[in-house]
Amino acid sequence: MTRLSAITPSGHAHLGNHLGAIRRWANQGRPGDLYFVSDLHAMTVSYNPARLRVLSRELLAVLVAAGIEPDQVFVQSDLVRELGALSWILECACSYGEAARMTQFKQKSGTGEPVGTVRLGLLTYPVLMAADILLQGAAEVPVGDDQSQHVELARTLARRFNQTYGEVFTVPTAVMPPTAARVRDLVDPSRKMSKSTQDSVGVVFILDTADLIHRKIKRAVTDSVERMEYRPTEQPGLANLLEILSACTDVAPADLATQYPTYGALKSATAEAVVEELRPIREGAQSLLADPAELDRIRKAGAHRATERGAHRLSSALRLAGVA
Ligand code: TYM
């Protein structure tokens, strides 16, 4: 049963990506699973091509340094022809209403730009994500809760295609992590930690130095109530720190709340735990980035494997759809 997931290089990968996604991919990976850098997804909003290239490379290095087997990774745009073809087939099985209902589309298209100028790719990218999943025949898709609606769309499209034209696609299921499903911004815990946040003081990046991590966590907002209790709704800032520490230590957030008498003590412990959690990845990624030939080799082999693997599904889908 294949698992597949991805991360978009729309910015540097952060602690939320690590705790909510990458770490689990590395720990629970089984032979045949696939994890990739979804660089095509980074094009749905204004972006800088040279920076995208750098971020994609960095992310590939982070995935491998985090412990994902090098033979389980690839970069999405290396399959651009296959994915382009399958996306079109799936777009023609998806209604406008289904795409426009996606929460992320509504959020990102409602950020001030007149809706007429929003990139069409922002509307259709969940269909590209469905193509990512269905091309590889993935049965399980580990994602944070922000992506589960997109996996739901992939399920719908797989079923619809299979029923209308013939059985080709595995119907995927989203699998969620038990804790740290949503790591929040340290400065504004009402929103999730995000790669594209303008002001990065509330975001711990995987490649941040130990010193920077300490400073960011020290500045995390807490709450005016000095009550060390795990109450996510009433004290979201404190709950976020407890959840982060919990994800790093495997102790329940409510138990941690009783162990730390002050915010200061909790913040130091959290910063220390995060630094130790991220250290091997930072070091591993830096040494891979210093060895471009090795990174190129991993990328090329990944592209070859993923293309081969999806080829028969794509040709069946095209044939059943009455084309090619
Ligand atoms: P992306 O890059 O936004 O996020 C990558 C993964 O990180 C998780 N995540 C978080 N988890 C906890 N706390 C946070 N603050 C946080 N922020 C992000 C996300 O849930 C996700 O698991 N469209 C996808 C990538 C994608 C994909 C796919 C995923 C492309 N094709 C096919 C699965 C299958 C995305 O932009 O993820």
Short mmCIF file of C-alpha atoms and ligand atoms in Angstrom, two decimals:
data_model
loop_
_atom_site.label_atom_id
_atom_site.label_comp_id
_atom_site.label_asym_id
_atom_site.label_seq_id
_atom_site.Cartn_x
_atom_site.Cartn_y
_atom_site.Cartn_z
CA MET A 1 0.00 0.00 0.00
CA THR A 2 1.78 3.08 -1.25
CA ARG A 3 1.96 6.27 0.74
CA LEU A 4 2.67 9.52 -1.00
CA SER A 5 2.95 13.11 0.12
CA ALA A 6 4.67 16.34 -0.81
CA ILE A 7 5.79 19.74 0.27
CA THR A 8 5.73 22.93 -1.75
CA PRO A 9 8.90 25.07 -1.97
CA SER A 10 6.97 28.34 -1.65
CA GLY A 11 9.42 29.33 1.09
CA HIS A 12 11.84 27.65 3.49
CA ALA A 13 10.43 24.56 5.23
CA HIS A 14 9.49 25.18 8.87
CA LEU A 15 8.85 23.41 12.14
CA GLY A 16 5.16 22.84 11.25
CA ASN A 17 6.19 21.06 8.05
CA HIS A 18 8.64 18.98 10.04
CA LEU A 19 6.41 17.96 12.96
CA GLY A 20 3.21 17.73 10.93
CA ALA A 21 4.66 16.01 7.89
CA ILE A 22 8.35 15.36 7.13
CA ARG A 23 9.20 13.66 10.41
CA ARG A 24 6.36 11.21 10.08
CA TRP A 25 7.25 10.48 6.50
CA ALA A 26 10.76 9.60 7.60
CA ASN A 27 9.66 7.52 10.61
CA GLN A 28 6.84 5.62 9.00
CA GLY A 29 8.25 5.25 5.52
CA ARG A 30 7.91 1.84 3.95
CA PRO A 31 9.53 0.58 0.78
CA GLY A 32 7.59 1.93 -2.18
CA ASP A 33 6.42 5.12 -0.47
CA LEU A 34 7.05 8.38 -2.30
CA TYR A 35 7.69 11.91 -1.05
CA PHE A 36 8.31 14.81 -3.34
CA VAL A 37 9.04 18.50 -3.71
CA SER A 38 5.91 19.98 -5.33
CA ASP A 39 7.59 22.87 -7.14
CA LEU A 40 4.78 23.21 -9.72
CA HIS A 41 2.46 24.10 -6.85
CA ALA A 42 4.64 27.10 -5.97
CA MET A 43 3.66 28.80 -9.23
CA THR A 44 0.06 29.56 -8.25
CA VAL A 45 1.02 32.95 -6.79
CA SER A 46 3.61 35.52 -7.82
CA TYR A 47 7.10 33.99 -7.39
CA ASN A 48 10.72 34.38 -8.39
CA PRO A 49 11.97 31.57 -10.72
CA ALA A 50 15.59 31.68 -9.53
CA ARG A 51 14.50 31.52 -5.89
CA LEU A 52 12.12 28.65 -6.64
CA ARG A 53 15.00 26.64 -8.08
CA VAL A 54 17.11 27.25 -4.97
CA LEU A 55 14.25 26.43 -2.59
CA SER A 56 13.41 23.21 -4.46
CA ARG A 57 16.97 22.01 -4.13
CA GLU A 58 17.12 22.95 -0.47
CA LEU A 59 13.89 21.08 0.20
CA LEU A 60 15.09 17.96 -1.57
CA ALA A 61 18.18 18.05 0.67
CA VAL A 62 15.98 18.55 3.77
CA LEU A 63 13.79 15.53 2.92
CA VAL A 64 16.80 13.25 2.58
CA ALA A 65 18.54 14.73 5.64
CA ALA A 66 15.34 14.15 7.66
CA GLY A 67 15.75 10.43 7.05
CA ILE A 68 13.55 9.74 4.04
CA GLU A 69 15.26 7.13 1.88
CA PRO A 70 16.91 8.77 -1.16
CA ASP A 71 15.12 6.25 -3.39
CA GLN A 72 11.74 7.55 -2.17
CA VAL A 73 12.11 11.19 -3.16
CA PHE A 74 11.66 13.14 -6.36
CA VAL A 75 10.95 16.65 -7.68
CA GLN A 76 7.49 17.13 -9.16
CA SER A 77 8.46 19.16 -12.24
CA ASP A 78 10.62 16.26 -13.46
CA LEU A 79 7.25 14.61 -14.23
CA VAL A 80 5.70 17.73 -15.74
CA ARG A 81 4.62 16.07 -18.98
CA GLU A 82 2.87 13.15 -17.29
CA LEU A 83 1.25 15.36 -14.67
CA GLY A 84 0.16 17.94 -17.23
CA ALA A 85 -1.62 15.23 -19.22
CA LEU A 86 -3.29 13.66 -16.19
CA SER A 87 -4.31 17.03 -14.76
CA TRP A 88 -6.19 17.80 -17.95
CA ILE A 89 -8.02 14.47 -17.81
CA LEU A 90 -8.96 15.12 -14.17
CA GLU A 91 -9.93 18.76 -14.76
CA CYS A 92 -12.41 17.44 -17.25
CA ALA A 93 -13.83 15.21 -14.50
CA CYS A 94 -14.01 18.05 -11.93
CA SER A 95 -16.68 20.74 -11.76
CA TYR A 96 -15.92 24.44 -11.34
CA GLY A 97 -18.00 24.39 -8.13
CA GLU A 98 -15.90 21.61 -6.63
CA ALA A 99 -12.67 23.50 -7.27
CA ALA A 100 -14.03 26.88 -6.11
CA ARG A 101 -15.25 25.33 -2.84
CA MET A 102 -11.71 24.52 -1.65
CA THR A 103 -11.02 26.44 1.56
CA GLN A 104 -7.44 27.24 0.57
CA PHE A 105 -8.61 28.74 -2.72
CA LYS A 106 -11.19 30.85 -0.92
CA GLN A 107 -8.62 32.00 1.64
CA LYS A 108 -5.80 32.74 -0.77
CA SER A 109 -8.02 34.33 -3.42
CA GLY A 110 -9.63 36.54 -0.80
CA THR A 111 -6.42 38.30 0.26
CA GLY A 112 -7.23 41.63 -1.34
CA GLU A 113 -6.55 40.92 -5.01
CA PRO A 114 -9.66 41.35 -7.18
CA VAL A 115 -10.83 37.78 -7.88
CA GLY A 116 -10.54 38.38 -11.65
CA THR A 117 -6.74 38.70 -11.35
CA VAL A 118 -6.15 35.57 -9.22
CA ARG A 119 -4.14 32.97 -11.14
CA LEU A 120 -6.23 30.19 -12.64
CA GLY A 121 -3.62 27.77 -11.27
CA LEU A 122 -4.70 28.67 -7.74
CA LEU A 123 -8.15 27.34 -8.57
CA THR A 124 -6.96 24.23 -10.37
CA TYR A 125 -3.97 23.20 -8.27
CA PRO A 126 -5.97 20.76 -6.10
CA VAL A 127 -6.61 18.91 -9.37
CA LEU A 128 -2.86 18.84 -10.04
CA MET A 129 -2.51 17.47 -6.51
CA ALA A 130 -5.07 14.78 -7.38
CA ALA A 131 -2.94 13.98 -10.44
CA ASP A 132 0.15 13.69 -8.20
CA ILE A 133 -1.65 11.18 -6.00
CA LEU A 134 -3.51 9.19 -8.64
CA LEU A 135 -0.61 8.92 -11.10
CA GLN A 136 1.40 6.98 -8.52
CA GLY A 137 -1.50 4.82 -7.33
CA ALA A 138 -1.11 6.07 -3.73
CA ALA A 139 -3.50 4.52 -1.20
CA GLU A 140 -2.57 6.70 1.78
CA VAL A 141 -1.73 10.36 1.78
CA PRO A 142 -0.24 11.64 5.05
CA VAL A 143 -1.08 15.34 5.36
CA GLY A 144 -1.87 17.97 7.98
CA ASP A 145 -5.51 18.96 8.37
CA ASP A 146 -5.09 21.93 5.98
CA GLN A 147 -4.67 19.52 3.06
CA SER A 148 -7.33 16.94 3.86
CA GLN A 149 -9.97 18.65 1.73
CA HIS A 150 -7.68 18.34 -1.29
CA VAL A 151 -7.23 14.61 -0.67
CA GLU A 152 -11.02 14.37 -0.45
CA LEU A 153 -11.20 15.93 -3.93
CA ALA A 154 -8.68 13.37 -5.22
CA ARG A 155 -10.94 10.60 -3.83
CA THR A 156 -13.97 12.06 -5.56
CA LEU A 157 -12.18 12.39 -8.89
CA ALA A 158 -10.70 8.87 -8.71
CA ARG A 159 -14.13 7.37 -8.03
CA ARG A 160 -15.79 9.43 -10.70
CA PHE A 161 -13.23 8.53 -13.35
CA ASN A 162 -13.34 4.84 -12.43
CA GLN A 163 -17.15 4.75 -12.56
CA THR A 164 -17.44 6.74 -15.77
CA TYR A 165 -14.60 5.38 -17.89
CA GLY A 166 -13.24 2.26 -16.19
CA GLU A 167 -11.14 1.22 -13.19
CA VAL A 168 -7.70 2.80 -13.26
CA PHE A 169 -7.16 4.72 -10.08
CA THR A 170 -6.66 3.68 -6.47
CA VAL A 171 -9.00 5.71 -4.23
CA PRO A 172 -6.69 7.44 -1.72
CA THR A 173 -7.25 8.16 1.97
CA ALA A 174 -5.80 11.07 3.97
CA VAL A 175 -3.96 10.06 7.13
CA MET A 176 -3.49 12.64 9.89
CA PRO A 177 -0.91 12.91 12.66
CA PRO A 178 -2.16 12.52 16.26
CA THR A 179 -0.42 15.65 17.62
CA ALA A 180 1.03 18.76 16.00
CA ALA A 181 -1.48 18.44 13.16
CA ARG A 182 -1.33 22.22 13.13
CA VAL A 183 1.67 24.06 14.52
CA ARG A 184 0.71 27.71 14.98
CA ASP A 185 2.63 30.90 14.33
CA LEU A 186 4.55 31.82 17.48
CA VAL A 187 3.61 35.48 17.29
CA ASP A 188 0.05 35.04 16.08
CA PRO A 189 -1.30 31.68 17.26
CA SER A 190 -4.61 32.36 15.50
CA ARG A 191 -2.92 31.31 12.25
CA LYS A 192 -0.87 28.27 11.31
CA MET A 193 2.89 28.48 10.95
CA SER A 194 3.38 29.12 7.24
CA LYS A 195 6.25 29.31 4.73
CA SER A 196 4.79 32.35 3.06
CA THR A 197 4.28 34.51 6.16
CA GLN A 198 5.86 37.91 5.44
CA ASP A 199 7.13 38.46 8.95
CA SER A 200 9.14 35.38 9.89
CA VAL A 201 9.65 36.07 13.61
CA GLY A 202 6.81 33.67 14.43
CA VAL A 203 8.11 30.93 12.14
CA VAL A 204 10.93 28.52 13.08
CA PHE A 205 12.61 27.33 9.89
CA ILE A 206 14.21 23.89 9.76
CA LEU A 207 17.54 25.41 8.77
CA ASP A 208 17.51 28.20 11.40
CA THR A 209 20.54 28.35 13.70
CA ALA A 210 20.19 27.29 17.34
CA ASP A 211 20.57 30.88 18.43
CA LEU A 212 17.79 32.10 16.16
CA ILE A 213 15.47 29.31 17.31
CA HIS A 214 16.04 30.33 20.94
CA ARG A 215 15.32 33.97 20.14
CA LYS A 216 12.14 33.19 18.19
CA ILE A 217 10.72 30.92 20.87
CA LYS A 218 11.60 33.37 23.61
CA ARG A 219 9.54 36.01 21.80
CA ALA A 220 6.53 33.70 21.32
CA VAL A 221 3.31 35.27 22.55
CA THR A 222 1.74 33.63 25.54
CA ASP A 223 -1.33 34.85 27.33
CA SER A 224 -2.04 37.33 30.05
CA VAL A 225 -3.24 34.56 32.37
CA GLU A 226 -0.28 33.03 34.24
CA ARG A 227 -1.99 29.66 34.49
CA MET A 228 0.04 26.75 33.21
CA GLU A 229 -2.78 24.70 31.82
CA TYR A 230 -3.38 23.13 28.45
CA ARG A 231 -6.42 25.02 27.19
CA PRO A 232 -6.14 25.42 23.39
CA THR A 233 -9.16 27.71 22.99
CA GLU A 234 -8.59 30.00 25.97
CA GLN A 235 -4.76 30.01 25.88
CA PRO A 236 -3.75 29.27 22.27
CA GLY A 237 -0.19 30.67 22.61
CA LEU A 238 0.61 28.49 25.59
CA ALA A 239 -1.12 25.49 24.00
CA ASN A 240 0.99 25.90 20.86
CA LEU A 241 4.24 25.78 22.87
CA LEU A 242 2.99 22.78 24.84
CA GLU A 243 2.04 20.98 21.64
CA ILE A 244 5.43 21.69 20.07
CA LEU A 245 7.26 20.43 23.15
CA SER A 246 4.92 17.45 23.29
CA ALA A 247 5.69 16.56 19.68
CA CYS A 248 9.43 16.70 20.47
CA THR A 249 9.28 14.76 23.76
CA ASP A 250 6.32 12.39 23.40
CA VAL A 251 4.83 13.65 26.70
CA ALA A 252 1.18 14.78 26.56
CA PRO A 253 0.67 18.60 26.50
CA ALA A 254 -1.49 18.56 29.64
CA ASP A 255 1.24 16.68 31.56
CA LEU A 256 3.90 19.12 30.37
CA ALA A 257 1.79 22.02 31.64
CA THR A 258 2.14 20.68 35.18
CA GLN A 259 5.92 20.23 34.84
CA TYR A 260 6.79 23.85 34.01
CA PRO A 261 5.91 26.48 36.61
CA THR A 262 6.55 29.54 34.38
CA TYR A 263 6.43 30.60 30.76
CA GLY A 264 10.19 31.26 30.90
CA ALA A 265 10.98 27.69 31.92
CA LEU A 266 8.61 26.27 29.34
CA LYS A 267 10.08 28.43 26.56
CA SER A 268 13.68 27.40 27.37
CA ALA A 269 12.73 23.73 27.40
CA THR A 270 10.79 24.07 24.16
CA ALA A 271 13.62 25.93 22.41
CA GLU A 272 16.14 23.32 23.55
CA ALA A 273 13.94 20.44 22.38
CA VAL A 274 13.35 22.08 18.99
CA VAL A 275 17.06 22.78 18.48
CA GLU A 276 17.90 19.12 19.20
CA GLU A 277 15.04 17.92 17.01
CA LEU A 278 16.23 19.96 14.03
CA ARG A 279 20.00 19.74 14.47
CA PRO A 280 20.64 16.51 12.50
CA ILE A 281 18.48 17.69 9.62
CA ARG A 282 20.21 21.04 9.40
CA GLU A 283 23.63 19.43 9.44
CA GLY A 284 22.67 16.71 6.96
CA ALA A 285 21.03 19.17 4.56
CA GLN A 286 24.06 21.45 4.66
CA SER A 287 26.42 18.65 3.74
CA LEU A 288 24.15 17.50 0.89
CA LEU A 289 23.88 21.04 -0.44
CA ALA A 290 27.66 21.18 -0.43
CA ASP A 291 27.72 18.07 -2.68
CA PRO A 292 25.73 19.10 -5.78
CA ALA A 293 26.71 15.97 -7.74
CA GLU A 294 25.14 13.70 -5.11
CA LEU A 295 21.98 15.80 -4.96
CA ASP A 296 21.71 15.73 -8.77
CA ARG A 297 22.13 11.96 -8.74
CA ILE A 298 19.34 11.53 -6.18
CA ARG A 299 17.07 13.83 -8.17
CA LYS A 300 17.68 12.11 -11.49
CA ALA A 301 17.13 8.62 -10.10
CA GLY A 302 13.92 9.78 -8.36
CA ALA A 303 12.57 11.30 -11.57
CA HIS A 304 13.23 8.10 -13.48
CA ARG A 305 11.57 5.87 -10.88
CA ALA A 306 8.46 8.01 -10.46
CA THR A 307 7.98 8.40 -14.22
CA GLU A 308 8.27 4.65 -14.82
CA ARG A 309 5.92 3.92 -12.01
CA GLY A 310 3.10 6.15 -13.25
CA ALA A 311 3.44 5.36 -16.96
CA HIS A 312 0.95 2.49 -17.23
CA ARG A 313 -1.72 4.35 -15.21
CA LEU A 314 -1.43 7.41 -17.40
CA SER A 315 -1.68 5.45 -20.63
CA SER A 316 -4.70 3.47 -19.34
CA ALA A 317 -6.44 6.69 -18.28
CA LEU A 318 -5.80 8.33 -21.66
CA ARG A 319 -7.01 5.26 -23.53
CA LEU A 320 -10.18 4.88 -21.44
CA ALA A 321 -10.89 8.61 -21.80
CA GLY A 322 -10.95 8.07 -25.57
CA VAL A 323 -7.74 9.89 -26.42
CA ALA A 324 -4.14 8.88 -27.22
P1 TYM B 1 2.50 22.35 2.04
O1 TYM B 1 3.83 22.58 1.43
O2 TYM B 1 1.65 23.54 2.32
O3 TYM B 1 2.68 21.56 3.38
C1 TYM B 1 3.46 20.36 3.44
C2 TYM B 1 2.99 19.52 4.61
O4 TYM B 1 3.19 20.22 5.83
C3 TYM B 1 1.95 20.27 6.55
N1 TYM B 1 1.92 21.57 7.25
C4 TYM B 1 1.77 21.69 8.57
N2 TYM B 1 1.62 20.78 9.54
C5 TYM B 1 1.50 21.24 10.79
N3 TYM B 1 1.54 22.55 11.11
C6 TYM B 1 1.69 23.50 10.16
N4 TYM B 1 1.74 24.79 10.52
C7 TYM B 1 1.81 23.09 8.81
N5 TYM B 1 1.97 23.75 7.64
C8 TYM B 1 2.04 22.80 6.70
C9 TYM B 1 0.87 20.17 5.48
O5 TYM B 1 -0.34 19.69 5.99
C10 TYM B 1 1.49 19.21 4.52
O6 TYM B 1 1.29 17.85 4.91
N6 TYM B 1 -0.32 21.03 -1.83
C11 TYM B 1 0.54 20.48 -0.79
C12 TYM B 1 1.65 19.61 -1.31
C13 TYM B 1 1.22 18.56 -2.25
C14 TYM B 1 0.74 17.27 -1.89
C15 TYM B 1 0.54 16.61 -3.11
C16 TYM B 1 0.49 16.65 -0.67
C17 TYM B 1 1.32 18.63 -3.58
N7 TYM B 1 0.88 17.45 -4.11
C18 TYM B 1 0.07 15.30 -3.15
C19 TYM B 1 0.02 15.34 -0.71
C20 TYM B 1 -0.20 14.68 -1.92
C21 TYM B 1 1.18 21.64 -0.04
O7 TYM B 1 1.29 22.74 -0.56
O8 TYM B 1 1.67 21.31 1.18
#
